[in-house]
């Protein structure tokens, strides 16, 4: 079984937007791979006019929140960096247990790469960075932020559409639905 | 060989039947997903914007309540009767495509040409074109006025393409057929997951959420339809719309296709749809101008809220006939949602004391709306042609204007009869504290709290009066500034001049005053209790008390001032009066005993005098001893 890879469109986010954006994307992907009996939950984003769907499993929510928190901590230590988060789905293949090893092998069948460019909030001009402006009125700053927020919302919607298209176009590699399994096992990898 | 052939054909038949069932259920599930996210709620709306009351909980907690149809494609959805009805009626053959049109219906007011032009502007922004030439259908009544405009903003098409029946091999191994069914089912499941996400990303979902989450009256509504006869779009219309087609799911003998044609709604927002400019309603149904003695009917249940008792009470203004006092608080306009909201929110405002203004009225209204939303009945939303106009947004926010306030547990000794301290105490029971009162809207806020209190009084009236009689004065003096304002207000002579629901027996009320003999007597002697309510009775009593002479004329040190009702006394004097009244109460008791002793002494002297006079006149008379002789 081949491993399908999907590179999602890069999003420019500020640090306070990371949590909502990541949760939205990660939950949307996992929802598409939760093929067991679920009761979906609609979640409205606070920063954007977007409603995304969670599969309703508490373990999924915990796992995602935990990884998002780790990523935010990492971002705080490595500001102004482009980063990539990888969401991988795998099947568990247990090898023949031997005397010495009892390995459980993971067979990845799908990987999603979420690309983020975390921006630092614009401050008063100090250095020679070309991102800062020499003079910035509060009104201009709010307008700029508002337009950037609108663009981000549109980009986020595009990413969600991208997920839907990918899920629709490629279905053959998805493992069959197993009884009792609510969602396909996954792992989230953040940069270290 | 024939047997194996028969077995094979039987298997094919069963597989075919299973495939057909999967296809049938796929249609049903698709329709359910679409209608669930496009059908506004039938009953009252969810104002808080939260997850709908009936949204399904986590599967782990509700596995026991899984319905059979939830198991199809492993997707448990909330109830949508519209979907079931549409599908049961419309679906007869899987070969027929299932079309769901989501229609935006704009309803201008009949004869309102200004609104029509406004609607045209709304529609122009919506579609980018003149509404008359962009697929808008308009109905006209016999007067020639356009009553509604409709436009299809989404068209979902679910169809089963069975052309492959002839192409694919009819005989296949059992294993591959079974495997194909599993693969088909898996892919259909994935497609439906995508559909579930997709319906929430499209522009029409924003309209759906806005209609459901806001209590405002919009000029448009969203109407999903499953037409039996589908009118195809013109080329122009199709060019204006965007299309998305889901990847078809291959089946044993065909393929399942799902596509959507939708319009972008980039120019449409709910701000455009905010209804009419705020105006004040003076002749709302149930107002004193309309029918002073109208009785409120019971209100329907709100969506998702627990059932409530019918709310029936008379208007406070029915007692205005006995008083000449003008309303101390201006009647604020009713909320937008319904007439009945206005009825309950504002009838008592006239008779209630003014509250100190601290916060803007709109905000206070919002706090009340939030507090009372879980408990309230909602009247059906009025039709757009209703005469009520929208009020300010702050007031409009109270779509959940309290029609009925539940009666939480009542602690008799805390709640005070006087409205303002009662209000303050009420806050500590089951209500969240209301932060501030505005002058304009204070009436309705007080109404709400007072309604709250009235329910409590309904339960504990007899005891309450007795327990509140003595602490009433001291409490009101010491704690409530607002009560002070009540007293100082010349337009409000008596804090009891408020509506009291006539639930207490008149016979019980005099008895409740037994603890205070001085009050009991006036109560009995006042044969002029208004028969209409206990409120007026209490008011009359208090008036009597005001006019009553002081108990002791010869009190020297602490001259009993008039009881608190004197409006002209400053606050400090009032407090002093409280202390003096309290002290004089004790003094009265002591002086009563002293008086009695004095009288006794007087009698003794008189007796001794008489005896002496008798003895001088008749020395042989025997002096009678008295146990009182010292």
PDB file of C-alpha atoms in Angstrom, chain A residues 55-137:
ATOM      1  CA  UNK A  55     -15.202  13.602  15.266  1.00  0.00           C
ATOM      2  CA  UNK A  56     -16.296  13.913  18.876  1.00  0.00           C
ATOM      3  CA  UNK A  57     -13.710  11.622  20.400  1.00  0.00           C
ATOM      4  CA  UNK A  58     -12.151  12.965  23.546  1.00  0.00           C
ATOM      5  CA  UNK A  59      -8.892  11.126  23.015  1.00  0.00           C
ATOM      6  CA  UNK A  60      -8.475  12.754  19.636  1.00  0.00           C
ATOM      7  CA  UNK A  61      -9.143  16.144  21.119  1.00  0.00           C
ATOM      8  CA  UNK A  62      -6.625  15.614  23.874  1.00  0.00           C
ATOM      9  CA  UNK A  63      -3.971  14.367  21.549  1.00  0.00           C
ATOM     10  CA  UNK A  64      -4.372  17.290  19.177  1.00  0.00           C
ATOM     11  CA  UNK A  65      -4.454  19.861  21.950  1.00  0.00           C
ATOM     12  CA  UNK A  66      -1.338  18.413  23.462  1.00  0.00           C
ATOM     13  CA  UNK A  67       0.557  18.611  20.220  1.00  0.00           C
ATOM     14  CA  UNK A  68      -0.659  22.094  19.502  1.00  0.00           C
ATOM     15  CA  UNK A  69       0.568  23.233  22.902  1.00  0.00           C
ATOM     16  CA  UNK A  70       3.952  21.674  22.232  1.00  0.00           C
ATOM     17  CA  UNK A  71       4.156  23.391  18.894  1.00  0.00           C
ATOM     18  CA  UNK A  72       3.273  26.763  20.380  1.00  0.00           C
ATOM     19  CA  UNK A  73       6.018  26.305  22.961  1.00  0.00           C
ATOM     20  CA  UNK A  74       8.454  25.463  20.233  1.00  0.00           C
ATOM     21  CA  UNK A  75       7.400  28.519  18.221  1.00  0.00           C
ATOM     22  CA  UNK A  76       8.019  30.749  21.213  1.00  0.00           C
ATOM     23  CA  UNK A  77      11.569  29.499  21.329  1.00  0.00           C
ATOM     24  CA  UNK A  78      12.043  29.729  17.562  1.00  0.00           C
ATOM     25  CA  UNK A  79      10.269  32.841  16.411  1.00  0.00           C
ATOM     26  CA  UNK A  80       9.971  34.028  12.859  1.00  0.00           C
ATOM     27  CA  UNK A  81      10.392  30.631  11.349  1.00  0.00           C
ATOM     28  CA  UNK A  82       8.559  28.659   8.803  1.00  0.00           C
ATOM     29  CA  UNK A  83       7.487  25.418  10.285  1.00  0.00           C
ATOM     30  CA  UNK A  84       5.823  22.233   9.244  1.00  0.00           C
ATOM     31  CA  UNK A  85       3.596  19.900  11.172  1.00  0.00           C
ATOM     32  CA  UNK A  86       3.101  16.392   9.922  1.00  0.00           C
ATOM     33  CA  UNK A  87      -0.049  14.393  10.556  1.00  0.00           C
ATOM     34  CA  UNK A  88       0.503  10.755   9.681  1.00  0.00           C
ATOM     35  CA  UNK A  89      -1.943   7.880   9.598  1.00  0.00           C
ATOM     36  CA  UNK A  90      -0.612   4.398  10.011  1.00  0.00           C
ATOM     37  CA  UNK A  91      -1.577   0.813  10.383  1.00  0.00           C
ATOM     38  CA  UNK A  92      -0.144  -1.279  13.133  1.00  0.00           C
ATOM     39  CA  UNK A  93       1.695  -4.278  11.862  1.00  0.00           C
ATOM     40  CA  UNK A  94       3.098  -6.452  14.518  1.00  0.00           C
ATOM     41  CA  UNK A  95       6.132  -8.383  13.592  1.00  0.00           C
ATOM     42  CA  UNK A  96       6.701 -11.907  14.608  1.00  0.00           C
ATOM     43  CA  UNK A  97       7.654 -11.677  18.229  1.00  0.00           C
ATOM     44  CA  UNK A  98      11.047 -13.108  18.853  1.00  0.00           C
ATOM     45  CA  UNK A  99      13.031 -13.800  21.934  1.00  0.00           C
ATOM     46  CA  UNK A 100      14.572 -10.394  21.937  1.00  0.00           C
ATOM     47  CA  UNK A 101      12.196  -8.093  20.211  1.00  0.00           C
ATOM     48  CA  UNK A 102       8.524  -7.551  20.211  1.00  0.00           C
ATOM     49  CA  UNK A 103       8.416  -4.817  17.742  1.00  0.00           C
ATOM     50  CA  UNK A 104       5.288  -3.240  16.535  1.00  0.00           C
ATOM     51  CA  UNK A 105       5.733  -1.826  13.149  1.00  0.00           C
ATOM     52  CA  UNK A 106       3.823   1.116  11.900  1.00  0.00           C
ATOM     53  CA  UNK A 107       2.917   1.224   8.270  1.00  0.00           C
ATOM     54  CA  UNK A 108       2.172   4.777   7.228  1.00  0.00           C
ATOM     55  CA  UNK A 109      -0.386   5.058   4.511  1.00  0.00           C
ATOM     56  CA  UNK A 110      -1.054   8.801   4.508  1.00  0.00           C
ATOM     57  CA  UNK A 111       0.797  11.957   5.533  1.00  0.00           C
ATOM     58  CA  UNK A 112      -0.414  15.508   5.668  1.00  0.00           C
ATOM     59  CA  UNK A 113       1.988  18.443   5.879  1.00  0.00           C
ATOM     60  CA  UNK A 114       0.660  21.622   7.392  1.00  0.00           C
ATOM     61  CA  UNK A 115       2.876  24.565   6.503  1.00  0.00           C
ATOM     62  CA  UNK A 116       2.838  27.594   8.742  1.00  0.00           C
ATOM     63  CA  UNK A 117       4.708  30.838   8.586  1.00  0.00           C
ATOM     64  CA  UNK A 118       4.437  32.327  12.034  1.00  0.00           C
ATOM     65  CA  UNK A 119       4.701  36.067  11.995  1.00  0.00           C
ATOM     66  CA  UNK A 120       5.641  38.190  14.899  1.00  0.00           C
ATOM     67  CA  UNK A 121       3.271  41.067  15.612  1.00  0.00           C
ATOM     68  CA  UNK A 122       4.425  44.366  14.108  1.00  0.00           C
ATOM     69  CA  UNK A 123       6.194  46.520  16.591  1.00  0.00           C
ATOM     70  CA  UNK A 124       7.659  50.008  16.642  1.00  0.00           C
ATOM     71  CA  UNK A 125      10.514  50.340  14.166  1.00  0.00           C
ATOM     72  CA  UNK A 126      13.711  49.353  15.875  1.00  0.00           C
ATOM     73  CA  UNK A 127      15.868  47.372  13.522  1.00  0.00           C
ATOM     74  CA  UNK A 128      16.405  47.256   9.863  1.00  0.00           C
ATOM     75  CA  UNK A 129      13.816  44.638   9.168  1.00  0.00           C
ATOM     76  CA  UNK A 130      11.971  45.344   6.021  1.00  0.00           C
ATOM     77  CA  UNK A 131       8.795  44.025   7.549  1.00  0.00           C
ATOM     78  CA  UNK A 132       8.462  46.937   9.931  1.00  0.00           C
ATOM     79  CA  UNK A 133       7.272  50.329   8.965  1.00  0.00           C
ATOM     80  CA  UNK A 134       8.778  53.574  10.010  1.00  0.00           C
ATOM     81  CA  UNK A 135       5.520  55.194  10.873  1.00  0.00           C
ATOM     82  CA  UNK A 136       2.450  53.228  11.777  1.00  0.00           C
ATOM     83  CA  UNK A 137      -0.715  54.818  13.003  1.00  0.00           C
TER      84      UNK A 137
END
